[in-house]
Every structure is written in structure tokens, then in C-alpha cells.
Coordinates of C-alpha atoms in Angstrom, one line a residue:
Chain A
E29 CA -71.5 -70.3 79.6
D30 CA -74.6 -71.0 77.6
Q31 CA -75.5 -74.7 77.3
V32 CA -78.0 -76.6 75.2
T33 CA -78.7 -80.2 75.9
Q34 CA -81.0 -82.3 73.7
S35 CA -82.6 -85.7 74.6
P36 CA -82.9 -88.3 73.6
E37 CA -79.8 -88.5 71.4
A38 CA -81.7 -90.9 69.1
L39 CA -85.3 -92.0 68.9
R40 CA -87.0 -94.6 66.9
L41 CA -90.7 -94.6 66.4
Q42 CA -93.3 -96.6 64.6
E43 CA -95.2 -94.7 62.0
G44 CA -98.2 -93.1 63.8
E45 CA -96.4 -93.3 67.2
S46 CA -96.5 -89.8 68.7
S47 CA -93.6 -88.6 71.0
S48 CA -91.6 -85.5 72.1
L49 CA -88.1 -84.3 71.8
N50 CA -86.6 -82.2 74.6
C51 CA -84.2 -79.3 74.5
S52 CA -83.1 -78.0 78.0
Y53 CA -81.1 -74.9 78.1
T54 CA -78.9 -72.7 80.5
V55 CA -78.5 -69.1 79.1
S56 CA -78.5 -65.5 80.5
G57 CA -81.1 -63.5 78.8
L58 CA -82.9 -65.8 76.3
R59 CA -83.7 -63.7 73.1
G60 CA -84.9 -66.7 71.1
L61 CA -85.1 -70.5 70.8
F62 CA -84.8 -72.2 67.5
W63 CA -85.7 -75.6 66.1
Y64 CA -84.2 -76.8 62.9
R65 CA -84.5 -80.0 60.9
Q66 CA -81.4 -81.4 59.2
D67 CA -81.3 -84.3 56.7
P68 CA -78.0 -86.2 56.1
G69 CA -75.5 -84.2 54.2
K70 CA -77.6 -81.1 53.9
G71 CA -77.9 -77.8 55.9
P72 CA -80.4 -77.3 58.7
E73 CA -83.9 -76.2 57.7
F74 CA -85.5 -73.7 59.8
L75 CA -88.7 -74.9 61.6
F76 CA -89.7 -72.5 64.5
T77 CA -88.5 -69.6 66.5
L78 CA -90.0 -69.2 70.1
Y79 CA -89.3 -66.0 72.0
S80 CA -91.0 -66.3 75.4
A81 CA -92.3 -69.0 77.9
G82 CA -95.7 -70.2 77.1
E83 CA -95.4 -69.6 73.4
E84 CA -96.4 -72.4 71.1
K85 CA -96.0 -72.9 67.2
E86 CA -97.3 -75.5 64.9
K87 CA -96.4 -76.8 61.4
E88 CA -98.1 -79.8 60.0
R89 CA -97.3 -82.7 62.5
L90 CA -94.8 -80.7 64.5
K91 CA -95.6 -78.5 67.6
A92 CA -93.0 -76.5 69.5
T93 CA -93.5 -75.2 73.0
L94 CA -91.3 -73.2 75.3
T95 CA -90.9 -72.9 79.1
K96 CA -88.3 -70.9 81.1
K97 CA -86.0 -73.9 81.2
E98 CA -86.7 -76.2 78.2
S99 CA -88.5 -76.6 75.0
F100 CA -90.3 -79.5 73.5
L101 CA -90.8 -80.6 69.9
H102 CA -94.0 -82.7 69.6
I103 CA -94.4 -84.9 66.8
T104 CA -97.9 -86.3 66.2
A105 CA -98.5 -89.3 64.0
P106 CA -95.1 -89.2 62.5
K107 CA -94.4 -90.6 59.0
P108 CA -91.2 -91.9 57.6
E109 CA -90.5 -88.7 55.8
D110 CA -90.1 -87.0 59.3
S111 CA -86.9 -89.0 59.8
A112 CA -84.1 -86.5 60.2
T113 CA -81.9 -84.9 62.9
Y114 CA -83.7 -82.1 64.9
L115 CA -81.6 -79.4 66.3
C116 CA -82.2 -76.9 68.9
A117 CA -80.5 -73.6 69.4
V118 CA -80.8 -70.7 71.8
Q119 CA -80.0 -67.1 71.3
A120 CA -78.6 -64.6 73.8
Y121 CA -77.0 -61.2 73.9
S122 CA -73.3 -61.5 74.3
G123 CA -70.4 -58.9 73.7
G124 CA -72.5 -56.9 71.2
Y125 CA -73.6 -60.0 69.3
Q126 CA -76.6 -62.1 69.2
K127 CA -74.8 -65.4 70.0
V128 CA -76.5 -68.7 69.1
T129 CA -75.6 -71.9 70.8
F130 CA -76.6 -75.2 69.2
G131 CA -77.4 -78.6 70.7
I132 CA -76.0 -81.8 69.4
G133 CA -79.4 -82.8 68.0
T134 CA -81.9 -85.7 68.2
K135 CA -81.7 -88.2 65.4
L136 CA -85.3 -89.4 64.7
Q137 CA -86.0 -92.6 62.7
V138 CA -89.7 -93.2 61.8
I139 CA -90.3 -96.8 60.8
P140 CA -93.1 -97.8 58.3
Chain Z
D5 CA -86.2 -67.8 44.7
G6 CA -84.3 -66.3 47.7
G7 CA -81.8 -68.5 49.4
I8 CA -78.2 -69.2 50.2
T9 CA -75.8 -71.0 48.0
Q10 CA -72.6 -72.7 48.9
S11 CA -70.0 -74.1 46.6
P12 CA -68.5 -76.4 46.0
K13 CA -70.5 -79.3 47.5
Y14 CA -67.3 -81.3 48.1
L15 CA -63.7 -79.9 48.4
F16 CA -60.5 -81.8 48.7
R17 CA -57.4 -80.2 50.3
K18 CA -53.9 -81.3 50.0
E19 CA -51.5 -80.7 52.9
G20 CA -50.1 -77.2 53.0
Q21 CA -52.9 -75.9 50.8
N22 CA -55.3 -73.1 51.3
V23 CA -58.8 -73.6 50.1
T24 CA -61.7 -71.1 49.8
L25 CA -65.4 -72.0 50.4
S26 CA -68.0 -69.7 48.7
C27 CA -71.2 -68.5 50.3
E28 CA -73.7 -66.3 48.5
Q29 CA -77.1 -65.1 49.7
N30 CA -79.8 -63.1 47.8
L31 CA -82.0 -62.6 50.9
N32 CA -80.7 -59.1 51.5
H33 CA -79.5 -60.0 54.9
D34 CA -76.9 -57.9 56.7
A35 CA -75.4 -60.7 58.9
M36 CA -73.7 -63.7 57.7
Y37 CA -72.0 -66.7 59.6
W38 CA -69.7 -69.6 59.2
Y39 CA -70.1 -72.8 61.3
R40 CA -68.2 -76.0 61.4
Q41 CA -70.1 -79.3 62.1
D42 CA -68.3 -82.4 63.4
P43 CA -70.0 -85.7 64.3
G44 CA -71.2 -85.7 67.9
Q45 CA -70.8 -81.9 68.4
G46 CA -73.1 -78.9 67.9
L47 CA -72.4 -76.4 65.4
R48 CA -69.4 -74.2 66.2
L49 CA -69.1 -70.7 65.1
I50 CA -66.0 -69.8 63.1
Y51 CA -66.6 -66.3 61.9
Y52 CA -69.5 -63.7 61.7
S53 CA -70.1 -60.4 60.0
Q54 CA -72.9 -58.1 60.9
I55 CA -72.2 -55.7 58.1
V56 CA -70.1 -55.3 54.9
N57 CA -66.5 -54.8 55.6
D58 CA -66.6 -55.9 59.1
F59 CA -66.3 -59.3 60.6
Q60 CA -65.5 -60.9 64.1
K61 CA -63.8 -64.1 65.2
G62 CA -66.2 -66.9 66.6
D63 CA -65.3 -69.6 69.0
I64 CA -62.9 -71.5 66.7
A65 CA -61.4 -68.9 64.2
E66 CA -57.8 -70.2 64.3
G67 CA -56.6 -71.5 60.9
Y68 CA -59.5 -69.7 59.1
S69 CA -59.9 -66.4 57.4
V70 CA -62.9 -64.5 55.9
S71 CA -63.8 -61.4 54.0
R72 CA -67.0 -59.4 53.5
E73 CA -66.6 -57.0 50.5
K74 CA -70.1 -57.4 49.3
K75 CA -73.4 -57.8 51.2
E76 CA -74.2 -61.0 49.3
S77 CA -71.0 -62.7 49.7
F78 CA -69.0 -64.1 52.6
P79 CA -66.1 -66.4 51.5
L80 CA -64.2 -68.7 54.0
T81 CA -60.6 -69.6 53.5
V82 CA -59.3 -72.7 55.3
T83 CA -55.6 -72.1 55.6
S84 CA -52.7 -74.5 56.0
A85 CA -52.6 -73.5 59.7
Q86 CA -55.9 -75.4 60.3
K87 CA -54.5 -78.8 61.2
N88 CA -57.8 -80.7 61.3
P89 CA -60.0 -79.2 58.5
T90 CA -62.1 -82.2 57.8
A91 CA -65.7 -81.3 58.6
F92 CA -69.0 -80.1 57.3
Y93 CA -69.0 -76.3 56.7
L94 CA -72.2 -74.4 56.9
C95 CA -72.9 -70.8 56.0
A96 CA -75.9 -69.0 57.4
S97 CA -77.4 -65.5 57.2
S98 CA -79.9 -63.4 59.3
E99 CA -81.5 -60.1 58.8
G100 CA -79.3 -58.6 61.6
D101 CA -81.8 -56.8 63.6
P102 CA -79.6 -55.3 66.5
T103 CA -82.7 -55.4 68.9
G104 CA -82.6 -59.2 68.4
G105 CA -86.1 -59.3 67.2
K106 CA -85.3 -60.9 63.8
E107 CA -82.2 -63.0 64.2
T108 CA -83.3 -66.3 62.9
Q109 CA -80.4 -67.8 61.0
Y110 CA -81.1 -69.6 57.6
F111 CA -78.5 -72.0 56.4
G112 CA -77.0 -73.1 53.0
P113 CA -76.7 -76.7 51.9
G114 CA -73.1 -76.9 53.2
T115 CA -69.7 -77.9 51.9
R116 CA -67.9 -81.0 52.9
L117 CA -64.2 -80.7 53.1
L118 CA -61.9 -83.6 53.0
V119 CA -58.1 -83.9 53.3
L120 CA -56.2 -85.8 51.0

């Protein structure tokens, strides 16, 4: 069974204090790994898709990296507006369908 | 502006009542999905559709039904058989590339269903 584990469950940072969120996964035949940002009461907002180990993608203060067992979302000099829950998901081919399994998320709070 | 819309934002269900959640997309995506989100749990797949007039059960389909008569629309009905319907419901779509190269899912704003 595909599994996605995100850590920590919650993270509190001072504004400007860089850190990383972790997403470890167990899946047969990874087709893609996704990062989303979700604000309270809203739908997830797409951030990145990573397809193969060694791949990196950046967007503003966020950088996502991928290895064979895990992905990291690095947040550089975060601002209060980066506060949100960050979701990780993995995609694998299963029974004729590109099944996506989601983690529970990391709730990030950035304090001014 | 292309995107996914869901309505209503909030929905109240009385016991024994069926309710329908709307999902519309203008992204020209072939595949559409319904997820349920509960506190402390990852998103769980209810139903998905890879093409018009075809849909498949996900991991938690019991008590739910869907239709896919148009490419743009994928409504979800929560039936009276669903005993614990209170949750945040999310609709998503993707291009539906069978080779798996373009399967990023994009989400709507969600509908919160509450039981009276």
C-alpha cells in the first residue's frame, strides 16, 4: 500500500527563520510527487510537481527537492503570509489509474 | 480565467436527505475527481472520472454517487446512506494523460457539508 508521511505535523517559525518540511514516501513505481499549499477553508493550491530523484524546483521563497525515498520543501526567509498547511502527494500507476496518495500535511505558522 | 468552481460553499443536510455538490471546470481537462477531507486525515478519493460517461469508485465510495454527462461537470450526490457526511469536499481535475506525464491535479475551493 502506498504511504506518505509528512513531518513535522506542525512548525512554528520566526519571520526570516529558514527551515525544511519533510515528505517521506513508500510507493511502487513513483510517477510524480506533488506539493500543495492549503489555506484554512480553501482548496489546495498547486506548488510543484517533481518526477525523478535529483530534481529541484523553486518558486519565490520555496524550493522542492526529491530523492528516491523523500522530498523536502525548503522555505527560505519565510514571511507571515507563508503560513498555511503544506500537503505532499505521490502518484503511482495502480489498476489502470494514476492513483494519488496524500499526506496529512504540515501546518506552518510564521510569526512576525 | 480558467479554473474549477464548486458550489455551494456551505451545505446543510437534514437526516434522510440526499444533497448534490456541484463541480465545474473550464480547463478542458478530461479527468475529474472528488475527495473528502477530514481533520487529521489525508485527502481520500471518493470517485474519479477519466472521460465523459465513465467513472470509477475510489477508496470511500459507499454512500456517494456521481455522474459525468459533460466534460466540464462532475456533480457528487451525498445520499442518505452516507452516515457520517460532515466533511470538506474537494473537486479536482487533471489533463488525463494516460502516460502519466501530465497528471497534476488542480483543486476547486471546496464545499463544506454540515449535518443538521
